Short mmCIF file of C-alpha atoms and ligand atoms in Angstrom, two decimals:
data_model
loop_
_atom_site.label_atom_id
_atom_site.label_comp_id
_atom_site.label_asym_id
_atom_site.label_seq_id
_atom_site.Cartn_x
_atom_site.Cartn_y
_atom_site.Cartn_z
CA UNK X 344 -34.62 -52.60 7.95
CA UNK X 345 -30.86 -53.41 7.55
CA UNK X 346 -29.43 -54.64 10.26
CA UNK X 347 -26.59 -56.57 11.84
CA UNK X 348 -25.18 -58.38 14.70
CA UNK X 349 -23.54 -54.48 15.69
CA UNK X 350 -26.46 -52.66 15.48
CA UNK X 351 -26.71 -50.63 17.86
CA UNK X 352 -30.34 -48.64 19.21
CA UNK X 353 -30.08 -44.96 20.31
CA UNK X 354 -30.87 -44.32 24.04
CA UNK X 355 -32.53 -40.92 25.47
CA UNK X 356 -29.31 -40.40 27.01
CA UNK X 357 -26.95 -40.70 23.52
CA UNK X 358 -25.72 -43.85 23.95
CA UNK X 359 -25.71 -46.75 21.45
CA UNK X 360 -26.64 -50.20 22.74
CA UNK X 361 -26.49 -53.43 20.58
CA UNK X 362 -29.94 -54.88 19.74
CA UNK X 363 -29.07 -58.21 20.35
CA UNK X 364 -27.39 -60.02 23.26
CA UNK X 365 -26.70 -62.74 25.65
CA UNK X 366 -29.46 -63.64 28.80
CA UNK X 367 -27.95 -65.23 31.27
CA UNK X 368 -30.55 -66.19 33.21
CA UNK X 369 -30.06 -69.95 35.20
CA UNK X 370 -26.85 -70.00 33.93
CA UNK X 371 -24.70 -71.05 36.41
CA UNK X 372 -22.05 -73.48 37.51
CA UNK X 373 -19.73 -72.54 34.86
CA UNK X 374 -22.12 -72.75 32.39
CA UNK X 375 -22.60 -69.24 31.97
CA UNK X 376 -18.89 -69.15 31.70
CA UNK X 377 -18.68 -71.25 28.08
CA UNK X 378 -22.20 -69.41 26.95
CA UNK X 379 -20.32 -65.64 27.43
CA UNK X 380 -17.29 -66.74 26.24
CA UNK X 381 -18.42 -68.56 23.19
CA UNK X 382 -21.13 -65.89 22.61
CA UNK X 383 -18.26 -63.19 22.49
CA UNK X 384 -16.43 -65.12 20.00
CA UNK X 385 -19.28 -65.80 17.81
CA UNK X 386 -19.69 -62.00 17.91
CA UNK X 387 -21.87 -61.26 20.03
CA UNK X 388 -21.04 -57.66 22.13
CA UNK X 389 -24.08 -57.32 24.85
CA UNK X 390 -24.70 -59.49 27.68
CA UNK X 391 -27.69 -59.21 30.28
CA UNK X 392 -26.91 -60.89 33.77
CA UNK X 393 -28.21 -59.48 37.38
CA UNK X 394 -27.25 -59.83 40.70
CA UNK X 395 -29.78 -62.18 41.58
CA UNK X 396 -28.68 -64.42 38.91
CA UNK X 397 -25.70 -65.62 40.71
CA UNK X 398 -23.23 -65.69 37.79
CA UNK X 399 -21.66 -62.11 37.71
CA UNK X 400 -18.18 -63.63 38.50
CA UNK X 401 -18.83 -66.31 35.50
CA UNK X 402 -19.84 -63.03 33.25
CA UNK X 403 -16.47 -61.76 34.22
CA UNK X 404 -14.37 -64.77 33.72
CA UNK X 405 -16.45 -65.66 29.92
CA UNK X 406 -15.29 -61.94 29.11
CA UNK X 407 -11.75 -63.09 29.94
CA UNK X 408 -11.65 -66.29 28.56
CA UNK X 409 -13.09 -64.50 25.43
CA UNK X 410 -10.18 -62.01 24.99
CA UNK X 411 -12.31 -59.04 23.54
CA UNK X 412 -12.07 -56.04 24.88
CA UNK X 413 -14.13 -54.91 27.80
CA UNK X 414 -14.50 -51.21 25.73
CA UNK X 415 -16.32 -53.25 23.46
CA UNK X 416 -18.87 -55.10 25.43
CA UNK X 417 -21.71 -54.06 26.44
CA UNK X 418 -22.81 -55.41 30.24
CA UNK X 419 -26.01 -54.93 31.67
CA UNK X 420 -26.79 -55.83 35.68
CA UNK X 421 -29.69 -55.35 38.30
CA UNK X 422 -30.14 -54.04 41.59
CA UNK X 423 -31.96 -57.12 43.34
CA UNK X 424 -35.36 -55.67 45.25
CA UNK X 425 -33.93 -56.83 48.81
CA UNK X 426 -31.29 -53.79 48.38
CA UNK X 427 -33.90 -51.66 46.56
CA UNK X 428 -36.39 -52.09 49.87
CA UNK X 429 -33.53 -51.67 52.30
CA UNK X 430 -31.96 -48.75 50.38
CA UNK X 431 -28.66 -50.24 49.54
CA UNK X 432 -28.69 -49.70 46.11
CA UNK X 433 -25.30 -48.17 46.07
CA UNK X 434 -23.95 -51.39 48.34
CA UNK X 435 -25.32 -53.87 45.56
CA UNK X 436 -23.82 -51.52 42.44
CA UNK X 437 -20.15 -52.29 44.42
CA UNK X 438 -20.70 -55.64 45.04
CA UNK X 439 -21.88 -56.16 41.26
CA UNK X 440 -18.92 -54.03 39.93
CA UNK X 441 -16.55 -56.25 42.13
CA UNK X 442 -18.02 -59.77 40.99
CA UNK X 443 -18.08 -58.33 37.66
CA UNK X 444 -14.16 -57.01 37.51
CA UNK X 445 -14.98 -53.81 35.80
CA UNK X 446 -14.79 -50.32 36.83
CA UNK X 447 -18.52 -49.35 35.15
CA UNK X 448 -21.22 -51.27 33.70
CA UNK X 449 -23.27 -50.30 30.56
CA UNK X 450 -26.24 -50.05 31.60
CA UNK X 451 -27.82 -50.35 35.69
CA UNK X 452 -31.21 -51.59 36.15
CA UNK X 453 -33.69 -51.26 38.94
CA UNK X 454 -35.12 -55.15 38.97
CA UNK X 455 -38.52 -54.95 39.76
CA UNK X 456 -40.79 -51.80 40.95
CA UNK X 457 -40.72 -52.44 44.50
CA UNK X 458 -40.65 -50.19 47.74
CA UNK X 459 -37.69 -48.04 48.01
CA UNK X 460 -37.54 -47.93 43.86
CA UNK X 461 -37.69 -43.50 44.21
CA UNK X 462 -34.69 -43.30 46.85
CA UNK X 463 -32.88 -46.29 44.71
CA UNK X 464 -33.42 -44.34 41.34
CA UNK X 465 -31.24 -40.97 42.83
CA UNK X 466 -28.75 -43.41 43.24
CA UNK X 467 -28.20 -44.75 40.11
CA UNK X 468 -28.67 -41.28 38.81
CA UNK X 469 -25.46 -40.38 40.98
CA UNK X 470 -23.86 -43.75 39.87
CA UNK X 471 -23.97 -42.54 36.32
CA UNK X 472 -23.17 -38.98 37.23
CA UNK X 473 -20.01 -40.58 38.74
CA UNK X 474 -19.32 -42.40 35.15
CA UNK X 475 -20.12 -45.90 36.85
CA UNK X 476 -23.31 -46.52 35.29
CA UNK X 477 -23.31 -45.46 31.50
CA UNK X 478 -26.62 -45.40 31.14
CA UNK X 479 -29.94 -46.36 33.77
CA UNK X 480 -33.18 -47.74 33.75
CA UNK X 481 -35.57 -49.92 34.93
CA UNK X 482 -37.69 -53.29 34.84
CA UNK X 483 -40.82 -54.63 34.87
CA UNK X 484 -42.19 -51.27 35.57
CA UNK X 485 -45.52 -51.12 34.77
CA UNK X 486 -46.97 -47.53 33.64
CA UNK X 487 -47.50 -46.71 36.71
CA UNK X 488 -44.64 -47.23 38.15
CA UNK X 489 -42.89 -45.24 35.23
CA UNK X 490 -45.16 -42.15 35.73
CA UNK X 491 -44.40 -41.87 39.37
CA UNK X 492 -40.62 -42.56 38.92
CA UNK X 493 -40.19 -39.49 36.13
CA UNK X 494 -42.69 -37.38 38.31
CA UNK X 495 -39.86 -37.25 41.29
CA UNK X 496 -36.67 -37.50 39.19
CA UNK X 497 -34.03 -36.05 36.78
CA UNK X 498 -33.37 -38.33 34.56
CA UNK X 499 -35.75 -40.24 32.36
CA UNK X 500 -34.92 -44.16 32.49
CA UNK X 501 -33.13 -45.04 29.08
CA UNK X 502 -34.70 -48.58 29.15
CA UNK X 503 -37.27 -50.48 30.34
CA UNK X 504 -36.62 -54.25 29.91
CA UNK X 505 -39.94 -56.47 30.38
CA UNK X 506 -41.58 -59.44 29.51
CA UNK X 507 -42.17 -59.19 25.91
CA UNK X 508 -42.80 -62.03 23.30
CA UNK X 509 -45.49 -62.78 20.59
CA UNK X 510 -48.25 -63.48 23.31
CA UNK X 511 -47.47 -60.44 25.41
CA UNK X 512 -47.06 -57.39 23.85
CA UNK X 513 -48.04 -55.04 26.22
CA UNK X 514 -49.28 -52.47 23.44
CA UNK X 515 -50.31 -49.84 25.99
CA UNK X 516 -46.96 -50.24 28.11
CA UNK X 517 -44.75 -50.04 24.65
CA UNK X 518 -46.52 -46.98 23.45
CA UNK X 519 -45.84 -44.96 26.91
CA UNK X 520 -42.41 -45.93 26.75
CA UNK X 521 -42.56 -44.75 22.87
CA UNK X 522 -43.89 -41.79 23.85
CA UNK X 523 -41.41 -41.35 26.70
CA UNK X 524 -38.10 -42.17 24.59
CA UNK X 525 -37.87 -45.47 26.99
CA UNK X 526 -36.35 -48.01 24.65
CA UNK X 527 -37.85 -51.24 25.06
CA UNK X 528 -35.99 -54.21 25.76
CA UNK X 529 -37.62 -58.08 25.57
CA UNK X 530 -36.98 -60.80 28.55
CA UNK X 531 -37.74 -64.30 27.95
CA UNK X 532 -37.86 -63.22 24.16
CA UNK X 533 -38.10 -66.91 23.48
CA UNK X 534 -40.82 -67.59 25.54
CA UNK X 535 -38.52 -69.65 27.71
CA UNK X 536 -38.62 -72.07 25.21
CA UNK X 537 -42.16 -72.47 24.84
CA UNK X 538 -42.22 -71.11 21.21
CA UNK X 539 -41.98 -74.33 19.85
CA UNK X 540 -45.64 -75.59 20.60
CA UNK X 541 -46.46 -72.82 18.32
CA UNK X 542 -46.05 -74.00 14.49
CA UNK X 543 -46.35 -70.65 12.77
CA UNK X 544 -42.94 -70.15 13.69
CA UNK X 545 -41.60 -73.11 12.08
CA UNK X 546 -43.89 -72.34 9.10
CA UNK X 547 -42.43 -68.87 8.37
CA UNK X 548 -39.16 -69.69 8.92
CA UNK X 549 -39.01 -72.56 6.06
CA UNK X 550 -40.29 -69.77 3.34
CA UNK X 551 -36.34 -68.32 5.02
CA UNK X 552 -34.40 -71.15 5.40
CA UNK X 553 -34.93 -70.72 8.79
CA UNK X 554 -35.26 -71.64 12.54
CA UNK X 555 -38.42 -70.86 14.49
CA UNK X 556 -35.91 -69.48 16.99
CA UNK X 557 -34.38 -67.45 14.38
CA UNK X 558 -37.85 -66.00 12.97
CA UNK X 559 -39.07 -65.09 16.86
CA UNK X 560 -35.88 -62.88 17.17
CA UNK X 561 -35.98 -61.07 13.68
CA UNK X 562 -39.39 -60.24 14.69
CA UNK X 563 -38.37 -59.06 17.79
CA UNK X 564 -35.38 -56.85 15.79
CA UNK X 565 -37.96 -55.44 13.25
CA UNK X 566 -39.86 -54.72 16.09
CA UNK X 567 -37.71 -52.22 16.98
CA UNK X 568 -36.85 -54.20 20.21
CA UNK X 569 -34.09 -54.79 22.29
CA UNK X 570 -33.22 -58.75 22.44
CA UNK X 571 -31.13 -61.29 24.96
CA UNK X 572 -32.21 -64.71 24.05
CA UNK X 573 -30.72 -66.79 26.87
CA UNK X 574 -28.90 -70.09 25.83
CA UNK X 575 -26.10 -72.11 27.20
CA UNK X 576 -25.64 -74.23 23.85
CA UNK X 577 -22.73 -73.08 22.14
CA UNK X 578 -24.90 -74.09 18.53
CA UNK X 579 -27.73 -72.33 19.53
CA UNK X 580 -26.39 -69.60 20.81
CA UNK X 581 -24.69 -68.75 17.38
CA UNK X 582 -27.88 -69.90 15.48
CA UNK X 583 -29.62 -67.13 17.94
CA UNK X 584 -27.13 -64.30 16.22
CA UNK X 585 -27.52 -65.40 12.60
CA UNK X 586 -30.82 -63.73 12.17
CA UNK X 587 -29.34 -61.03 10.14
CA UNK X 588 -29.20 -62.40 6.35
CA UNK X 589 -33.06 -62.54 5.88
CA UNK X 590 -36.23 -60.39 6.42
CA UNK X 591 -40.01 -61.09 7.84
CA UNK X 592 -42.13 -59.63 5.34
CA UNK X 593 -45.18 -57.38 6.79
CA UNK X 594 -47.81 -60.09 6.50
CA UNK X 595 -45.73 -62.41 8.48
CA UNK X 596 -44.57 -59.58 10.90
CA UNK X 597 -48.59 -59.39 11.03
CA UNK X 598 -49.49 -62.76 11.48
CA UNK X 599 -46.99 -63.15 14.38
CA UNK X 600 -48.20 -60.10 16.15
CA UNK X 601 -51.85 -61.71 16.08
CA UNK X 602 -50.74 -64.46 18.49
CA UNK X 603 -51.23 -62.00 21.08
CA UNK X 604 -52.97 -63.22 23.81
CA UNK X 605 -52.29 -61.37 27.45
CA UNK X 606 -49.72 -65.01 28.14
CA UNK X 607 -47.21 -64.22 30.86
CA UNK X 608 -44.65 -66.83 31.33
CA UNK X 609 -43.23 -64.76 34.25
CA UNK X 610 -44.41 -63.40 37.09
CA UNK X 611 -47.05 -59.82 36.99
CA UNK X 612 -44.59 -57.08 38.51
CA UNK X 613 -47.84 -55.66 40.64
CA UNK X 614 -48.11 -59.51 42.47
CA UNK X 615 -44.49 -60.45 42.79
CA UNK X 616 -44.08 -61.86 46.32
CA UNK X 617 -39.70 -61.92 45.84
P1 NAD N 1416 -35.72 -67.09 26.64
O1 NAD N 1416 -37.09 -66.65 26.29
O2 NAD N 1416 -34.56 -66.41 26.05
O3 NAD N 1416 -35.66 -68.67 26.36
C1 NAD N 1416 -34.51 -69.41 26.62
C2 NAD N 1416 -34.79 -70.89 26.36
O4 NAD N 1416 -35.21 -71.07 25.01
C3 NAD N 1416 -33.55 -71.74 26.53
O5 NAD N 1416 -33.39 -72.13 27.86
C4 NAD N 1416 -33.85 -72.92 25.60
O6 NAD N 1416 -34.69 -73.83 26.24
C5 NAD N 1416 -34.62 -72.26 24.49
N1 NAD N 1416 -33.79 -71.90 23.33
C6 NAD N 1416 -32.85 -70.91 23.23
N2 NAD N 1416 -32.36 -70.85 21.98
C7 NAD N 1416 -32.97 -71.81 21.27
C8 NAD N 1416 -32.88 -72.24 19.93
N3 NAD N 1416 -32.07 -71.65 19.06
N4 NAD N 1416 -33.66 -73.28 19.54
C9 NAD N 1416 -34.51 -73.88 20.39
N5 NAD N 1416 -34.65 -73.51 21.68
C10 NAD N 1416 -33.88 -72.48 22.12
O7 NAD N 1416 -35.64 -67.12 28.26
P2 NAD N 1416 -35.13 -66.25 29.45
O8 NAD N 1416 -33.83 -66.74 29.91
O9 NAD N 1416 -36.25 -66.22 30.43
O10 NAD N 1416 -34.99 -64.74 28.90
C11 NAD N 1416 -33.81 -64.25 28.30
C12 NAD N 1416 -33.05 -63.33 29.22
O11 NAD N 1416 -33.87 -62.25 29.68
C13 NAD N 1416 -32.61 -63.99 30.54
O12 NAD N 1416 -31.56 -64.89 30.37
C14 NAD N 1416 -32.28 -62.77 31.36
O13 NAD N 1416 -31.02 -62.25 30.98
C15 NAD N 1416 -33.42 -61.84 30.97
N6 NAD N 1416 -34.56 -61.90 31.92
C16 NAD N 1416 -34.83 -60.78 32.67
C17 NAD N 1416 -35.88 -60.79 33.57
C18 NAD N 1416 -36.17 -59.55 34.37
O14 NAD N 1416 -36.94 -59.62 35.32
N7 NAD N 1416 -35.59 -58.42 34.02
C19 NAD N 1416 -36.68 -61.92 33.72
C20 NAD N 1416 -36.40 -63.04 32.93
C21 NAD N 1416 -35.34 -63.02 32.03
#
């Protein structure tokens, strides 16, 4: 698999989406500021922020600081679940655009599956018939969720962006969205952090010359998944993008897919009480 830092992955709806970028998760106070702008300069052409995160203005003013063009970045946001359950979803894609200075984002998410997630979804299909959201899709649906949001709609979510590390692979949930052309995209891809209990990681990579951080993200790339390891640490974050000058082979691809083991570091979407 040949691949660099502009790859790009093919959505249902034609669009091409870089396979790596920023999370911005808890990254605030002007944190998230350095982290986008550095991130941009290190190359880097895809962040992942949210409403709910707090830091869309910050997004906006790393992207300035940055000076690359905003046709070349790639900005994913969410539609928090308060404006999902009161059916304001096209109230909370202003407000976003606005903290965000842009006039579209890349790619419009519905955060979590909860009630009001049918009525929100004609939105956002509106919202990208409009040209304000590229592409849409969804997270932390479940297959349920998924099969009653396509049953009622028009337009088949591009991506479906869920918890998805070594000791969660969701096989089942992966394969529907396979099978539906959802691409899948990986939060907490780092397991928050808690990869580094895990010394497999750490064994691989020194047969690379490599980080354990470094080896959890190629996997996640020859995985065919989507990736925004979150960091604030202007090292790290460039260590996170140079994962592009080496190869897992299959038996270590295999041995880090056996680590599965049902382990949620975040919350189940069916018992979230947000
Ligand atoms: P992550 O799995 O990316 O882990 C981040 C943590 O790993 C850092 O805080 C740091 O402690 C550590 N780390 C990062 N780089 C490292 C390195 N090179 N070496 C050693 N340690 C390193 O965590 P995350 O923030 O939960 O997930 C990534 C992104 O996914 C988020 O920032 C956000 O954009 C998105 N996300 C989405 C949802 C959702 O509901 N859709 C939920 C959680 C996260």
């Amino acid at each position: 698999m040949t691949l660099d830092l502009h790859s790009t992955k093919q959505l249902n709806d034609g669009r091409q989406m870089p396979r790596l970028g920023l999370g911005v998760w808890q990254s605030t106070g002007g944190d998230e500021i350095v982290a986008v702008e550095h991130a941009l300069k290190s190359g880097y052409r895809h962040i992942d922020t949210a409403a709910i995160y707090k830091n869309e203005e910050g997004v906006a003013e790393g992207i300035r600081r940055s000076g690359v063009a905003r046709k070349d970045i790639w900005i994913t946001t969410k539609l928090w679940n308060d404006d999902i359950r009161a059916g304001k979803a096209r109230d909370g894609f202003m407000a976003s655009l606005e903290r965000l200075k842009v006039d579209y984002v890349d790619l419009y998410l519905l955060h979590w599956p909860v009630p009001g997630i049918d009525q929100a979804w004609s939105v956002l299909e509106a919202l990208q018939g409009e040209g304000l959201a590229k592409s849409i899709g969804v997270s932390n649906f479940q297959s349920n969720h998924l099969d009653g949001l396509i049953k009622g709609s028009k337009v088949t979510p591009a991506v479906n962006q869920i918890e998805w590390h070594p000791y969660l692979q969701q096989a089942e949930l992966a394969a529907q969205c396979a099978t539906l052309g959802i691409a899948l995209e990986a939060w907490s891809p780092l397991v928050q952090g808690k990869f580094k209990d895990d010394p497999l990681f750490t064994e691989i990579g020194r047969a690379h010359g490599k980080s354990a951080a470094q080896v959890l993200i190629r996997w996640h790339l020859q995985r065919d998944v989507i990736v925004i390891p979150k960091s604030v640490t202007p090292s790290r974050i460039e260590e996170n993008a140079d994962v592009f000058d080496f190869e897992l082979t299959e038996v270590e691809m295999k041995r880090i897919d056996q680590l599965e083991r049902d382990g949620r570091v975040g919350p189940h979407p069916s018992h979230i009480t947000f």
